[in-house]
Short mmCIF file of C-alpha atoms (C1' of nucleotides) in Angstrom, two decimals:
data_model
loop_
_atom_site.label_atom_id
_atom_site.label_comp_id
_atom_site.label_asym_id
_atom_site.label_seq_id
_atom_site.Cartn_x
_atom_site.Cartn_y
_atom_site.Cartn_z
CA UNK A 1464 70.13 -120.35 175.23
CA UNK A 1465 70.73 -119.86 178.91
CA UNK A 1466 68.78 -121.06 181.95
CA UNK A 1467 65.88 -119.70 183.93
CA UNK A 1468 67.09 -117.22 186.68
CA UNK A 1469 65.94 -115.57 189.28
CA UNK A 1470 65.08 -112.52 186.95
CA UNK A 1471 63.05 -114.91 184.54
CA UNK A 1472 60.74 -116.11 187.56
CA UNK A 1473 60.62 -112.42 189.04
CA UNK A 1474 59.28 -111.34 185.24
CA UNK A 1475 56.66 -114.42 185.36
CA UNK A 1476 55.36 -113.29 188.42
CA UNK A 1477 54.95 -109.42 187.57
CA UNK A 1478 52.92 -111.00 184.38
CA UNK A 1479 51.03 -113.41 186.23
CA UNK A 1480 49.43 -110.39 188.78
CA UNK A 1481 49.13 -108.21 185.62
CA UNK A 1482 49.85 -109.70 182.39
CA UNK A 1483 49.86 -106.14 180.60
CA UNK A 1484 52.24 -105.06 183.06
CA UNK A 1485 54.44 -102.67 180.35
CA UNK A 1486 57.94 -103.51 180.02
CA UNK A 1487 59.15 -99.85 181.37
CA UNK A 1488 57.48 -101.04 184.85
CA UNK A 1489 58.76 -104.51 184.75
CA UNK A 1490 62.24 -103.47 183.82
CA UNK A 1491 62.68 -101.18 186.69
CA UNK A 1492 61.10 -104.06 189.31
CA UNK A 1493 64.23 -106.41 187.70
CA UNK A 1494 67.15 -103.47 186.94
CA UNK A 1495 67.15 -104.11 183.29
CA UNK A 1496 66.14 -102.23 180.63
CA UNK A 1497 62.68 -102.23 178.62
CA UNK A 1498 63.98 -104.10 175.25
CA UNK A 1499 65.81 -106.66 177.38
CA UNK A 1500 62.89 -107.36 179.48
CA UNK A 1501 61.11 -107.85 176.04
CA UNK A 1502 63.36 -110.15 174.69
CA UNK A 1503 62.94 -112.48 177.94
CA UNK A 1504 59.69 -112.62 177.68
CA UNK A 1505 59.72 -113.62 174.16
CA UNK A 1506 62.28 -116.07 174.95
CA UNK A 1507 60.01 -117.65 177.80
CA UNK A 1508 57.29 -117.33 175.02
CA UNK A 1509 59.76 -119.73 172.81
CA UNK A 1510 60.95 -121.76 175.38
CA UNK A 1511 57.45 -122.73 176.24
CA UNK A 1512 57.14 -121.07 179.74
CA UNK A 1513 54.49 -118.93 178.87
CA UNK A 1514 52.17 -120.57 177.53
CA UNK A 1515 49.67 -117.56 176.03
CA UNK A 1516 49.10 -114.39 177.50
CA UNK A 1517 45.14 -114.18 178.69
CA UNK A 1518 42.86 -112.99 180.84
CA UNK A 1519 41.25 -114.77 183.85
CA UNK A 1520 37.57 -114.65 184.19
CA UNK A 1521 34.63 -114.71 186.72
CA UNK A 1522 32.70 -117.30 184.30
CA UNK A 1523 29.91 -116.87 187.60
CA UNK A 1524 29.07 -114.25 185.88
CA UNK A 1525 28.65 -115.18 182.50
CA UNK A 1526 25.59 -117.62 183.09
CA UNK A 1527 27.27 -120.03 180.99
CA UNK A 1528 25.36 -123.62 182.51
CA UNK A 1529 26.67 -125.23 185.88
CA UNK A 1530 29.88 -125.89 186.85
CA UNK A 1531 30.70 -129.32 187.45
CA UNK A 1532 33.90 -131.89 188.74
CA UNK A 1533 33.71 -135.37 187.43
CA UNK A 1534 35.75 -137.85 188.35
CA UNK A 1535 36.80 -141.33 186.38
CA UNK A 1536 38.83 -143.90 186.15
CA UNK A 1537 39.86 -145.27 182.95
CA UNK A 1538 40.54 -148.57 182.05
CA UNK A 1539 44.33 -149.46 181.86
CA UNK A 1540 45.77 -147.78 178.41
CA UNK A 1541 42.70 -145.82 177.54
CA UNK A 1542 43.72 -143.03 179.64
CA UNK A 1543 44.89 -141.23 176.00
CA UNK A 1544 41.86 -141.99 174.77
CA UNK A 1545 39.56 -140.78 177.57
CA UNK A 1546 41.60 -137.27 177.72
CA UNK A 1547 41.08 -136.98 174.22
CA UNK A 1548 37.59 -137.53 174.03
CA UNK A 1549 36.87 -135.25 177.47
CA UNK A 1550 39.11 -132.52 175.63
CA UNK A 1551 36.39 -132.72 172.90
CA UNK A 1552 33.78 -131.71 174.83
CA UNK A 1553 32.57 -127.86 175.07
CA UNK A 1554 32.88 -126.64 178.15
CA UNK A 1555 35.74 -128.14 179.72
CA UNK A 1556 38.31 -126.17 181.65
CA UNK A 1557 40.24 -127.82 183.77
CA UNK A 1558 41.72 -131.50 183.20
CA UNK A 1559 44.23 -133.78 185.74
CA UNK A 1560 45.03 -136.78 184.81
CA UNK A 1561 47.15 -138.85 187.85
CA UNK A 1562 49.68 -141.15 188.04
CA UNK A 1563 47.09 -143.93 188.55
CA UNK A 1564 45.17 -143.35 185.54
CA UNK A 1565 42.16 -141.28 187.21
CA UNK A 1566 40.90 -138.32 185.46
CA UNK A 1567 39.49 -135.83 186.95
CA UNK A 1568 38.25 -132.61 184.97
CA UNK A 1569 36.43 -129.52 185.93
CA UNK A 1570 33.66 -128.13 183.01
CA UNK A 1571 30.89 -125.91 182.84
CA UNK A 1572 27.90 -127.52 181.21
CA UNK A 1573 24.19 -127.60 180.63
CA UNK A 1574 22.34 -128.56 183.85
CA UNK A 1575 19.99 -131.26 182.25
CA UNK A 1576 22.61 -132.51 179.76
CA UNK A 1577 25.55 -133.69 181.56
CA UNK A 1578 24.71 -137.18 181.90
CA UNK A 1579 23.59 -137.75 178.45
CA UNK A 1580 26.79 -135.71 176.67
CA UNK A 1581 29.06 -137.58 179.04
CA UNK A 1582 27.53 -140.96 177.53
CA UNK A 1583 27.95 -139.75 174.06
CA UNK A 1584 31.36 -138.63 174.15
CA UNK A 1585 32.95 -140.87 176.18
CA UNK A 1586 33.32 -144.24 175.18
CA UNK A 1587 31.78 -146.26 177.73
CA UNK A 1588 33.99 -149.06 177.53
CA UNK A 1589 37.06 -147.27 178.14
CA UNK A 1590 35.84 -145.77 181.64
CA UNK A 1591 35.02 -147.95 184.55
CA UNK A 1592 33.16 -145.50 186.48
CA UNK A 1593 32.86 -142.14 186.57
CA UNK A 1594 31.15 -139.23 188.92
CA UNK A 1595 29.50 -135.94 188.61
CA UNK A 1596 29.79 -133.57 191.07
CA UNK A 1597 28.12 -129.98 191.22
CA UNK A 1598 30.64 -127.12 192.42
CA UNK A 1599 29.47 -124.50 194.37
CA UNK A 1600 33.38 -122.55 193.92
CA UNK A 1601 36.06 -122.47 192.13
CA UNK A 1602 39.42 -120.31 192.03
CA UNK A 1603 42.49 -120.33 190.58
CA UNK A 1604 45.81 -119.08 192.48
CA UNK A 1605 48.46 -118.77 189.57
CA UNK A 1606 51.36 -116.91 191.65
CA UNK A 1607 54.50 -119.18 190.55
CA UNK A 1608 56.49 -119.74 193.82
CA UNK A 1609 59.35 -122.15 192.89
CA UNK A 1610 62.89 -121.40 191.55
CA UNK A 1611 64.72 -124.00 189.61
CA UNK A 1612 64.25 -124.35 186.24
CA UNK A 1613 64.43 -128.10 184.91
CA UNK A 1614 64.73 -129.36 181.47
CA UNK A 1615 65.54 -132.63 180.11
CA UNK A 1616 66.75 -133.21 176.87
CA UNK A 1617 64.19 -134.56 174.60
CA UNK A 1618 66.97 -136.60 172.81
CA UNK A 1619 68.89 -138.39 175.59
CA UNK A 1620 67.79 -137.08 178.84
CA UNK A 1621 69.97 -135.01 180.08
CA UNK A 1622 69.35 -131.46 182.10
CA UNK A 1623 69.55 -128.81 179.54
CA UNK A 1624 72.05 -125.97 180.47
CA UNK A 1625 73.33 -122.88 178.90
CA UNK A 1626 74.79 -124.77 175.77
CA UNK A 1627 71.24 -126.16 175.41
CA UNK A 1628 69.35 -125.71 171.71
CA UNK A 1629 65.44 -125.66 171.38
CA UNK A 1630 63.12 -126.53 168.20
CA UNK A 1631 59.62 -126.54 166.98
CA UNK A 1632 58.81 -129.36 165.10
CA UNK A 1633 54.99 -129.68 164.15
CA UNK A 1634 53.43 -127.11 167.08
CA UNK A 1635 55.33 -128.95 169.63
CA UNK A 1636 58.55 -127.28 171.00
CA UNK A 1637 61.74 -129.42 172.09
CA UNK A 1638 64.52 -129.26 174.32
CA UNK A 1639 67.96 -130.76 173.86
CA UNK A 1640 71.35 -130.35 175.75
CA UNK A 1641 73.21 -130.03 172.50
CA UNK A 1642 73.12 -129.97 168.65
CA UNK A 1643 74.02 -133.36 167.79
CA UNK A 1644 70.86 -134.60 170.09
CA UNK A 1645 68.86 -132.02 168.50
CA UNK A 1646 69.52 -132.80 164.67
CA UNK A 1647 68.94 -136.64 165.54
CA UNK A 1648 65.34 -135.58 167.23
CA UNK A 1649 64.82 -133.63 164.11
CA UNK A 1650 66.00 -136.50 161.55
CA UNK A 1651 64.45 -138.79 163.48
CA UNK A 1652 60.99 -136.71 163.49
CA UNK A 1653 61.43 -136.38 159.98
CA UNK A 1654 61.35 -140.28 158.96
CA UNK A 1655 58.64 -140.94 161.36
CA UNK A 1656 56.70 -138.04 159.42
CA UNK A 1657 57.56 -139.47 156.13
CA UNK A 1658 56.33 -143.10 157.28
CA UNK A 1659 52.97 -141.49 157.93
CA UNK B 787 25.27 -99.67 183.34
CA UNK B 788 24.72 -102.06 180.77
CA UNK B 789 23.90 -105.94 180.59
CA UNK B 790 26.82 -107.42 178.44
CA UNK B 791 25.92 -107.87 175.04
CA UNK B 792 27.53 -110.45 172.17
CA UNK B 793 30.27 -107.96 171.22
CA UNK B 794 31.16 -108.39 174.88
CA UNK B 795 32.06 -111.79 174.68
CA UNK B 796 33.65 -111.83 171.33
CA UNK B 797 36.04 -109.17 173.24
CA UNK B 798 36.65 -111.58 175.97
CA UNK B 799 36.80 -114.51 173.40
CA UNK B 800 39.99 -112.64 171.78
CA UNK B 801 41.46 -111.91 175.20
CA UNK B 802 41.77 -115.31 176.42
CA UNK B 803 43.35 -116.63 173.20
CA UNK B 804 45.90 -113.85 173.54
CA UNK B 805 45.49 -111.27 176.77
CA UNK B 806 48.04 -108.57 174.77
CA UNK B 807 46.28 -108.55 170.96
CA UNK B 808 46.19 -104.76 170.44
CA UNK B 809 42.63 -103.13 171.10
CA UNK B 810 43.08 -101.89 167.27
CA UNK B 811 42.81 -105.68 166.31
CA UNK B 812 40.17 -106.32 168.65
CA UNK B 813 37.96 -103.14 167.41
CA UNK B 814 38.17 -104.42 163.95
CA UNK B 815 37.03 -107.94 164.62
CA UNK B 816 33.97 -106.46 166.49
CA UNK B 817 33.59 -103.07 163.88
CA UNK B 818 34.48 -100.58 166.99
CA UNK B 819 36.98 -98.63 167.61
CA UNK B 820 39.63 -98.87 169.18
CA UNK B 821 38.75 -96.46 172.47
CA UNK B 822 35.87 -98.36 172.22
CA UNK B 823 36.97 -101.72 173.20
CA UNK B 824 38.94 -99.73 175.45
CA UNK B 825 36.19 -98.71 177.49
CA UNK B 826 34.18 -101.42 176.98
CA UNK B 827 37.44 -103.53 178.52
CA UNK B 828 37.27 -101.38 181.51
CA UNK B 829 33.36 -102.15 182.41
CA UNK B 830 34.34 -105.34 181.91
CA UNK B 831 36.95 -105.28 184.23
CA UNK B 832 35.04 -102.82 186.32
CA UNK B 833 32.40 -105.49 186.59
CA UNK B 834 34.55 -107.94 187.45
CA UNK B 835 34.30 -110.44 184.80
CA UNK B 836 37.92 -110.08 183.89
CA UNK B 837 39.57 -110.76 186.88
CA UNK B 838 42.72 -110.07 186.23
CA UNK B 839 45.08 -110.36 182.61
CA UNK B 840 47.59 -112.78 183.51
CA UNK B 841 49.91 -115.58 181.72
CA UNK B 842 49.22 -119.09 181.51
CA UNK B 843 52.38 -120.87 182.52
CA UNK B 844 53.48 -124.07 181.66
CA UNK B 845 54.51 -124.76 185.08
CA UNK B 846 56.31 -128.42 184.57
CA UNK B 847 59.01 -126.51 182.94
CA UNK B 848 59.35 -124.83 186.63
CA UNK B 849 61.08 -127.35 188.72
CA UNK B 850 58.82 -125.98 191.64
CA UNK B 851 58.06 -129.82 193.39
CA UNK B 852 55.36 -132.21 192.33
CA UNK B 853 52.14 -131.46 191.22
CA UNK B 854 49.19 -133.61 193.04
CA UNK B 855 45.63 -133.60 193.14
CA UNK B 856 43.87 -133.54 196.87
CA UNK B 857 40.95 -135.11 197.78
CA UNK B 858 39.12 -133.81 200.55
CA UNK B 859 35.36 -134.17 202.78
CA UNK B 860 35.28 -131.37 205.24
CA UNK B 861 32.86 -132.47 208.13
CA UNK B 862 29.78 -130.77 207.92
CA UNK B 863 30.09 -126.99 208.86
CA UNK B 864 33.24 -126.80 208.06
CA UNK B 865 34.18 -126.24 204.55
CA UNK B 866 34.53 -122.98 205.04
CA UNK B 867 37.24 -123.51 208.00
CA UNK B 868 39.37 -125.80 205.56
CA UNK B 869 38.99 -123.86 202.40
CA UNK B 870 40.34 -121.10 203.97
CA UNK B 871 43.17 -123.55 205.33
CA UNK B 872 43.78 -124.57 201.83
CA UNK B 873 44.18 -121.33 200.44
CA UNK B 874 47.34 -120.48 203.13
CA UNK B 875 49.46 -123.22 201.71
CA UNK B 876 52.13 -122.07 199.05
CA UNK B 877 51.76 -123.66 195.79
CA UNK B 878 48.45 -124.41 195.48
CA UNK B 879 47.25 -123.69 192.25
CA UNK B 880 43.10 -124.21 191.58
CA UNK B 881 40.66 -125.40 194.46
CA UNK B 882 37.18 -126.48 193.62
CA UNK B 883 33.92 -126.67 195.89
CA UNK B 884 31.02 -129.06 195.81
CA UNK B 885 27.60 -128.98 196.44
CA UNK B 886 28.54 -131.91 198.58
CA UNK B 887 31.29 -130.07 200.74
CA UNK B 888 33.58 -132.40 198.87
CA UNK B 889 37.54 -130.19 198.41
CA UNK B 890 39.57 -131.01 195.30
CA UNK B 891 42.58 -129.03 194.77
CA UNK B 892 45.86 -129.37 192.69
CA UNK B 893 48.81 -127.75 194.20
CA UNK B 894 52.53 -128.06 193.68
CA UNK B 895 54.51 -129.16 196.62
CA UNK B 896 58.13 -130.42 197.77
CA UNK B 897 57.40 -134.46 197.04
CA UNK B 898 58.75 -135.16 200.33
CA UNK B 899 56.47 -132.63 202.89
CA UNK B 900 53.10 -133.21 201.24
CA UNK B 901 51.67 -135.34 204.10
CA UNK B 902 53.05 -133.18 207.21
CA UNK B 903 52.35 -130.39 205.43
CA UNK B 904 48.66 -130.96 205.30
CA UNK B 905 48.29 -132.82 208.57
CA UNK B 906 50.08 -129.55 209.84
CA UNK B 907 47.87 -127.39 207.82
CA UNK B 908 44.66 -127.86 207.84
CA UNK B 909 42.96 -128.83 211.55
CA UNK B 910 42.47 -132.76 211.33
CA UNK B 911 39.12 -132.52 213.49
CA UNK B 912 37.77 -131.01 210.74
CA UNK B 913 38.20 -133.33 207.38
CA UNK B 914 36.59 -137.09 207.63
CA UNK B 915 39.34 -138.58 204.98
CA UNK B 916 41.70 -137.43 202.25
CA UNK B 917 43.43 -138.91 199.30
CA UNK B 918 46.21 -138.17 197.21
CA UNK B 919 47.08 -138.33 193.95
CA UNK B 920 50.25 -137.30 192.22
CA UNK B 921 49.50 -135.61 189.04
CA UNK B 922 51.16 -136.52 185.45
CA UNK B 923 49.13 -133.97 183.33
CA UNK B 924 47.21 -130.94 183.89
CA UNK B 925 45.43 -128.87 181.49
CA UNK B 926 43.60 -125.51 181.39
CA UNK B 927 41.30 -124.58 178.28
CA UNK B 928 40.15 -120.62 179.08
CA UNK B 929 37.77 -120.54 176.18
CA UNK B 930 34.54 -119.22 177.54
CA UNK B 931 31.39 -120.39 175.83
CA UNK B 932 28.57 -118.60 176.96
CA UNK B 933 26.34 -116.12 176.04
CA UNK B 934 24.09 -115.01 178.70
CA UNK B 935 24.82 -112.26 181.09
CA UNK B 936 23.91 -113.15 184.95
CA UNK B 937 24.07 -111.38 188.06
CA UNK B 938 22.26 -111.04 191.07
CA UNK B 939 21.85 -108.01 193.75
CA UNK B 940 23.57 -108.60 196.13
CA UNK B 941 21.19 -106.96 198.15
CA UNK B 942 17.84 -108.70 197.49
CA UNK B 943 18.76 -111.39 194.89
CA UNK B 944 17.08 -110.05 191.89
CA UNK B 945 18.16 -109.87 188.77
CA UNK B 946 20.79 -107.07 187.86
CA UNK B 947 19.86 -105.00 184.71
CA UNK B 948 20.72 -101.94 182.64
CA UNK B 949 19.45 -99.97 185.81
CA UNK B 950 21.87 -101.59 187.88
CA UNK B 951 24.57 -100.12 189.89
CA UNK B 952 28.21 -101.42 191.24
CA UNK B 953 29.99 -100.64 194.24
CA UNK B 954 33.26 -102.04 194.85
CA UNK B 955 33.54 -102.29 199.29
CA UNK B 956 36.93 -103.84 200.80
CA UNK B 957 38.27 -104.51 197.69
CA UNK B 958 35.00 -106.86 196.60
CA UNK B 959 32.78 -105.62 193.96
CA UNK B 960 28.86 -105.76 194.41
CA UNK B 961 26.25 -105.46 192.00
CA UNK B 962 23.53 -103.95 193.35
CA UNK B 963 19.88 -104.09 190.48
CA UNK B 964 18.95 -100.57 191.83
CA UNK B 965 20.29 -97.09 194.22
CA UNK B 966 18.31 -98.33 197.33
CA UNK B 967 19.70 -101.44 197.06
CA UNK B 968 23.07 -100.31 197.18
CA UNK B 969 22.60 -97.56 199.77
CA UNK B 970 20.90 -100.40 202.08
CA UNK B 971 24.01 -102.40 201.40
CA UNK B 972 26.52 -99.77 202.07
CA UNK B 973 24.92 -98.90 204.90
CA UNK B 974 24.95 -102.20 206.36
CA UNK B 975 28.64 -102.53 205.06
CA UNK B 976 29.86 -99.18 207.30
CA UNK B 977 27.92 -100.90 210.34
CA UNK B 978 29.73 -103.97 210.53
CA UNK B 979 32.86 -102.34 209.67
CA UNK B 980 32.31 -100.31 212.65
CA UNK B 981 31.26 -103.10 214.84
CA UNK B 982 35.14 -104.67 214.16
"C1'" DC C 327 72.36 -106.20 177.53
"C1'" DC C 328 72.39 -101.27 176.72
"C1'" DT C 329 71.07 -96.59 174.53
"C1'" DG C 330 68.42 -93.76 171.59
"C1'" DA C 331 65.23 -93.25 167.86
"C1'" DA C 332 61.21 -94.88 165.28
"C1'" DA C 333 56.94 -97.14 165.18
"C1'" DA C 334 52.89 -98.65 167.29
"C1'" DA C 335 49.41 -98.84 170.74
"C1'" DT C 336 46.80 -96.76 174.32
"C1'" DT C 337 44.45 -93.14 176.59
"C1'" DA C 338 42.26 -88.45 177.00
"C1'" DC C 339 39.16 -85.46 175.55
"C1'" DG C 340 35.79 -83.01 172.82
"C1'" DT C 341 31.77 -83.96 169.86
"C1'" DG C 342 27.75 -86.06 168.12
"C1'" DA C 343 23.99 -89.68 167.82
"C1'" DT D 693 24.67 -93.41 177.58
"C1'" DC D 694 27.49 -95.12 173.90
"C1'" DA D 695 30.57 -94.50 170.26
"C1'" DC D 696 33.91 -91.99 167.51
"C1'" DG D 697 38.06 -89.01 165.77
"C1'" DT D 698 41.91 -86.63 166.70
"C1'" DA D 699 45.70 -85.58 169.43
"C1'" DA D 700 48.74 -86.43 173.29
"C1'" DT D 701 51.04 -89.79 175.75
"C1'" DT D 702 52.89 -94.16 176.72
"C1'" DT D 703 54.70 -98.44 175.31
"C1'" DT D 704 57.03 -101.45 172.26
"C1'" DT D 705 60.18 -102.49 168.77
"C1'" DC D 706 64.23 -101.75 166.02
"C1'" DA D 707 69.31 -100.47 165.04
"C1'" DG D 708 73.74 -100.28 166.31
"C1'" DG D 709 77.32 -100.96 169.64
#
DNA sequence: CCTGAAAAATTACGTGA
DNA sequence: TCACGTAATTTTTCAGG
């Protein structure tokens, strides 16, 4: 495994204005040649970079209910919870969750059944208040912009370089600086699997 | 023209889970064929319900600053003014809109600059108070859900139907439910153009 | 990471419902 | 207008170095 470069970031951004940009087109932007160009992109596909390949929408004009911002707090260490319970919920396609424990998510729901869904899904006792807000926009600007690439080893903490190893271990994919950290993750995952 | 229909949606359903699954794929999920979805893709696109095809990035793997969340009231009037304010500074990713003239947007910024940045940004005259919030999680979920079809002339409001014609002006595409409609709009298109 | 060949996917175009 | 089949073209993947 190496690190990001400049090349990796130039490829992410030629995906993210056309994510069916072909490879032939993409290679001659970066000076490389078609099958390398494929093989970073699957790498940044393994690495967790990319996350899926899709398609962005105009959901205005799919008349698919209202669009809607609600904002909560939750109560001190039901933040999982709340998340949980919000990513449940139909409709939802934006969540932020800060550093204080507010949650704020973004769905598009059924005018006369917000309220009522909200107060079903969402255990009441978790949230301390919450607010609904009707949104007359919404856009998405996904043009990447930075250039460092920073990973810490899921092990001990350390930046992942070059030498660094990756694994999937039940969906999830992890980052270590070395192989010894990354066979202890993996015993360690294993034993905590078992105890379940 | 033609309203979109439930095949449509399944199409766009397989999209967003994966933006390059093969149009052969598609067409056999939805018993077409593959030019089929092909041109049916296109309308779509042509319509401008697809937007764009794009990646989804996991962007805390991209050193690229701190993500926060914004909080903003624009003075009444104004919206408009800091929106488009908003929308000049690098790294922001999704801004939202309410009814209210309440702003919300996430953006990912040098930790450091985030205060002078927007204080040099957007014009202070023009916003009665901001918060913000440093992010620790945000999540996008692109399923769409709908069924319904809706769009409006952009000429007299009505509803759009099989009869209905597109024009795309300055880059924008209209949707226009009849000719007259259209040629009105044009027409009034070419005069202001003129008039700049 | 490259080249060159094979395989696969996409698009173009003519035809029919 | 919408869909399809076939053929031509483009794109992607695979081997080997």
């Amino acid at each position: 495994m190496r690190e990001l470069d400049e090349t990796d970031l130039e490829i992410l951004r030629l995906l993210v204005s056309d994510g069916r940009r072909p490879y032939n087109e993409i290679a001659d932007a970066v000076n490389l040649s078609p099958p390398t160009v494929s093989d970073r992109i699957d790498r940044l596909a393994d690495l967790g970079v990319i996350r899926r390949f899709t398609v962005d929408l105009d959901r205005s004009l799919l008349a698919d209910g209202v669009s809607v911002l609600v904002d909560l707090r939750a109560e001190p260490g039901r933040v999982g919870d709340v998340r949980a319970a919000i990513e449940e919920i139909e409709g939802v396609e934006h969540v932020f969750v800060t550093a204080e424990g507010r949650i704020v998510f973004q769905a598009r729901l059924q005018e006369n059944a917000i309220e009522p869904l909200l107060d079903e899904t969402i255990d009441t006792t978790a949230v301390r208040e919450y607010d609904v807000s009707l949104l007359v926009d919404s856009t998405w600007y996904p043009q990447p912009r930075g250039v460092e690439f920073a990973l810490e080893c899921d092990e001990c903490g350390n930046s992942v370089t070059s030498e660094g190893e990756s694994a999937r271990l039940g969906g999830e994919i992890y980052h270590f600086c070395c192989s010894s950290c990354k066979s202890q993750f993996e015993e360690q995952y294993e034993e905590l699997q078992e105890a379940v």
